[in-house]
mmCIF file of C-alpha atoms in Angstrom:
data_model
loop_
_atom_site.group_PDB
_atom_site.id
_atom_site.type_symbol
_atom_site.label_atom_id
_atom_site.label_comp_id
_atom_site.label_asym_id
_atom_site.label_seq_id
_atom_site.Cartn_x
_atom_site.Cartn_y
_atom_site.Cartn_z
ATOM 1 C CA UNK Q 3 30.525 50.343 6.384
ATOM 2 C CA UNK Q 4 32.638 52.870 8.102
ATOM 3 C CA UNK Q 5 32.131 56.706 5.789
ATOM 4 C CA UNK Q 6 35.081 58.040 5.108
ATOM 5 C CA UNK Q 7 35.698 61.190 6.974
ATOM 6 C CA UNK Q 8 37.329 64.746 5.362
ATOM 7 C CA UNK Q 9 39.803 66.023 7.910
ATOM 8 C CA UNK Q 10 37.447 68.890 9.636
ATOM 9 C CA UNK Q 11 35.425 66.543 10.524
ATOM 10 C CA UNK Q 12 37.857 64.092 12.002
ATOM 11 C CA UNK Q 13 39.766 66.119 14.233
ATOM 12 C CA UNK Q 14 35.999 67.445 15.410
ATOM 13 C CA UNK Q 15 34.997 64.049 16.172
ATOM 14 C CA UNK Q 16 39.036 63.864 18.006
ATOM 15 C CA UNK Q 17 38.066 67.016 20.019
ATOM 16 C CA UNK Q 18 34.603 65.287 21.433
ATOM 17 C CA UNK Q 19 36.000 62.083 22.005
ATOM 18 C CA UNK Q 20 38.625 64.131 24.172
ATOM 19 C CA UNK Q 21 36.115 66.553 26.020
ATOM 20 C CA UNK Q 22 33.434 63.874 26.446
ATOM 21 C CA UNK Q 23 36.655 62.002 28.928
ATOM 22 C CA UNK Q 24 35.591 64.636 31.522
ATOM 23 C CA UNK Q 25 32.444 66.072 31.160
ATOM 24 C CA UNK Q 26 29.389 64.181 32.671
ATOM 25 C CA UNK Q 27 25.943 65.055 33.753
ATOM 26 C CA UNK Q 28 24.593 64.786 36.715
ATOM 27 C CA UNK Q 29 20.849 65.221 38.125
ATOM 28 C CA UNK Q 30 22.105 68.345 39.935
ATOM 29 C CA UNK Q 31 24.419 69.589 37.409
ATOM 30 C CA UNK Q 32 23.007 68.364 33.783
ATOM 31 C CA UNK Q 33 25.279 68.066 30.535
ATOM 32 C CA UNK Q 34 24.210 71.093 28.124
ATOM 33 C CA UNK Q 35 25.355 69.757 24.742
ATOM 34 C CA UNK Q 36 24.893 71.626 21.560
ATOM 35 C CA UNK Q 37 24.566 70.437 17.948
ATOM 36 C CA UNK Q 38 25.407 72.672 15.071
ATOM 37 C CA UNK Q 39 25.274 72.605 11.162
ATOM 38 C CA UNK Q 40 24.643 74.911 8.383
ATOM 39 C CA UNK Q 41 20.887 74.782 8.884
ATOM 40 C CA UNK Q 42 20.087 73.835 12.300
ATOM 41 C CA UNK Q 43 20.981 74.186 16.041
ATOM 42 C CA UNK Q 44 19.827 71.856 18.295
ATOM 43 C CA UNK Q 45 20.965 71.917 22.343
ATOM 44 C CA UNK Q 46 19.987 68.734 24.772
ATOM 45 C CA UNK Q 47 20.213 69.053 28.566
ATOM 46 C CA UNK Q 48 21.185 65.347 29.757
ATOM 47 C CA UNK Q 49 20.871 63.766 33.061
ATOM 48 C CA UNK Q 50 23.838 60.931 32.258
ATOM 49 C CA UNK Q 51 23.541 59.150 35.323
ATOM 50 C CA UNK Q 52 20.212 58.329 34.397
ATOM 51 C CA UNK Q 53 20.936 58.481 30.579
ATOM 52 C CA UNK Q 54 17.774 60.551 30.123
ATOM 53 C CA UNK Q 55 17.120 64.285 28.275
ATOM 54 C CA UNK Q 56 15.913 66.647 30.583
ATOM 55 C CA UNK Q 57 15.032 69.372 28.149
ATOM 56 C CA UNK Q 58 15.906 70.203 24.705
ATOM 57 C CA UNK Q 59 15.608 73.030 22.086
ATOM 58 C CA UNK Q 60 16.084 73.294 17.880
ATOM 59 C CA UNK Q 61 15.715 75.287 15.220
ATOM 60 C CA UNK Q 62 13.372 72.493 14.185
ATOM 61 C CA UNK Q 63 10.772 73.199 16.471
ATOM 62 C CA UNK Q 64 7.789 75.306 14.891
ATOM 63 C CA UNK Q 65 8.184 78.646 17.435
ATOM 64 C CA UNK Q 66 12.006 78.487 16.131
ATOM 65 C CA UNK Q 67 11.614 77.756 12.569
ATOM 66 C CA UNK Q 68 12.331 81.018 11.697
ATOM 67 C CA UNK Q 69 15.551 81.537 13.631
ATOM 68 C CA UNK Q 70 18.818 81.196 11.518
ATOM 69 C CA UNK Q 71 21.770 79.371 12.786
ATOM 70 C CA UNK Q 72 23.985 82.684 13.160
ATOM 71 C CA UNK Q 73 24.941 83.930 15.733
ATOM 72 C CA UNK Q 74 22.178 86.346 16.943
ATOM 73 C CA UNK Q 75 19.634 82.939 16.377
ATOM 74 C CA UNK Q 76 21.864 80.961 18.837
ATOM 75 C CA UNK Q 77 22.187 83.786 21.398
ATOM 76 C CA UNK Q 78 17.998 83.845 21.072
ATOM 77 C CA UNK Q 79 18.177 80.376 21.550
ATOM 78 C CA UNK Q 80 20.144 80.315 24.357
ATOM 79 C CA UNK Q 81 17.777 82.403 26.004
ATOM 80 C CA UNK Q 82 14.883 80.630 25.242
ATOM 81 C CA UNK Q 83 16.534 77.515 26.782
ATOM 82 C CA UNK Q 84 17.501 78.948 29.331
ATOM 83 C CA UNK Q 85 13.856 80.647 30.306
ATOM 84 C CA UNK Q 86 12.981 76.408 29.890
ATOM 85 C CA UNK Q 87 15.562 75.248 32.573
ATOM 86 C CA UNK Q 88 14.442 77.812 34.895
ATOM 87 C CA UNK Q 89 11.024 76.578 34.781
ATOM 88 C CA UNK Q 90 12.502 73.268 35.639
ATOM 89 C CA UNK Q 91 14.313 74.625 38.078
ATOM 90 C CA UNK Q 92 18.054 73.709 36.676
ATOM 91 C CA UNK Q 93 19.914 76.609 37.027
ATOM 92 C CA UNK Q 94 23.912 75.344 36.659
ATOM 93 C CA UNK Q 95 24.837 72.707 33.959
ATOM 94 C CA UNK Q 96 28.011 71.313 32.662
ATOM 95 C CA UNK Q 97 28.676 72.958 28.876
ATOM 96 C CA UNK Q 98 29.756 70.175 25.917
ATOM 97 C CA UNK Q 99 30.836 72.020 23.043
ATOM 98 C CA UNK Q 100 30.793 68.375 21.222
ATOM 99 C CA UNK Q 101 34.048 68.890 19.654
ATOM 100 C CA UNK Q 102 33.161 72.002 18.114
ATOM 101 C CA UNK Q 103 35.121 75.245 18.775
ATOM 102 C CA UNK Q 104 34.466 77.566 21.226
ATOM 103 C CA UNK Q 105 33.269 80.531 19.156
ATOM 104 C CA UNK Q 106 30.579 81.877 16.588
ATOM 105 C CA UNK Q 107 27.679 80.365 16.808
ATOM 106 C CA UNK Q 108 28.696 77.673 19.950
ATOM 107 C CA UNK Q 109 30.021 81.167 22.188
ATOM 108 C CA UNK Q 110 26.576 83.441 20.824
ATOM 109 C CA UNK Q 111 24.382 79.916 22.788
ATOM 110 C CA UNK Q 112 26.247 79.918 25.718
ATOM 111 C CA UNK Q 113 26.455 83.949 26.322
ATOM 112 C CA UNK Q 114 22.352 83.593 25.656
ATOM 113 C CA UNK Q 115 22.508 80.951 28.200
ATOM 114 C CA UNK Q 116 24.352 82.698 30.764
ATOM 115 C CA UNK Q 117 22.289 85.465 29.993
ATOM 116 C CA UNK Q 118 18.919 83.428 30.734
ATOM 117 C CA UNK Q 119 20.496 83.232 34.507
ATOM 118 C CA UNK Q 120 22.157 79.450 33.620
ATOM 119 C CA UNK Q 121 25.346 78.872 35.245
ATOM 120 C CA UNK Q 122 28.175 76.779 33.365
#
């Protein structure tokens, strides 16, 4: 039933039960929570009071399909996400990490982010 789990990926899934303790979303402050792997980024906004996605972004999405998940992709992504909230008038959100660390490709997002005018 249960997979069993190499030890990167259990102390990641240690780290996001940890963070997730004190980081909720709110209508005027939204979660921002990223998803990483060796193909794909993918970012949510979340409203958790309501439990609903305000706006999301991936490398899965035709206009991105030909951004790689380095560091320059997620800094373009960032941006682009951040041109989205804007339009939606979200301007400060909460940042989850999920567990992963803060660096490489998780630090290139959020700089694009903050660069887009979104406040963490």
């Amino acid at each position: 039933m249960f997979r069993k789990m190499n030890d990167k990926n259990r102390k990641r899934l240690h780290r996001k039960i940890h963070i997730r303790k004190s980081i909720y979303g709110t209508a005027e402050r939204p979660r921002m929570s990223i998803t990483r792997s060796n193909k794909n980024i993918s970012v949510q906004v979340i409203n958790d009071d309501e439990g609903k996605t305000l706006a999301s972004i991936s490398t899965m999405e035709k206009e991105f399909a030909s951004i790689k998940p380095n560091t320059e992709g997620a800094a373009k992504l960032g941006e682009a996400l951040g041109a989205r909230l804007k339009d939606k008038k979200i301007s400060k959100v909460v940042f989850d990490r999920n567990g992963y660390l803060y660096h490489g490709v998780v630090k290139a997002f959020a700089d694009g982010a903050r660069k887009a005018g979104i406040e963490f």
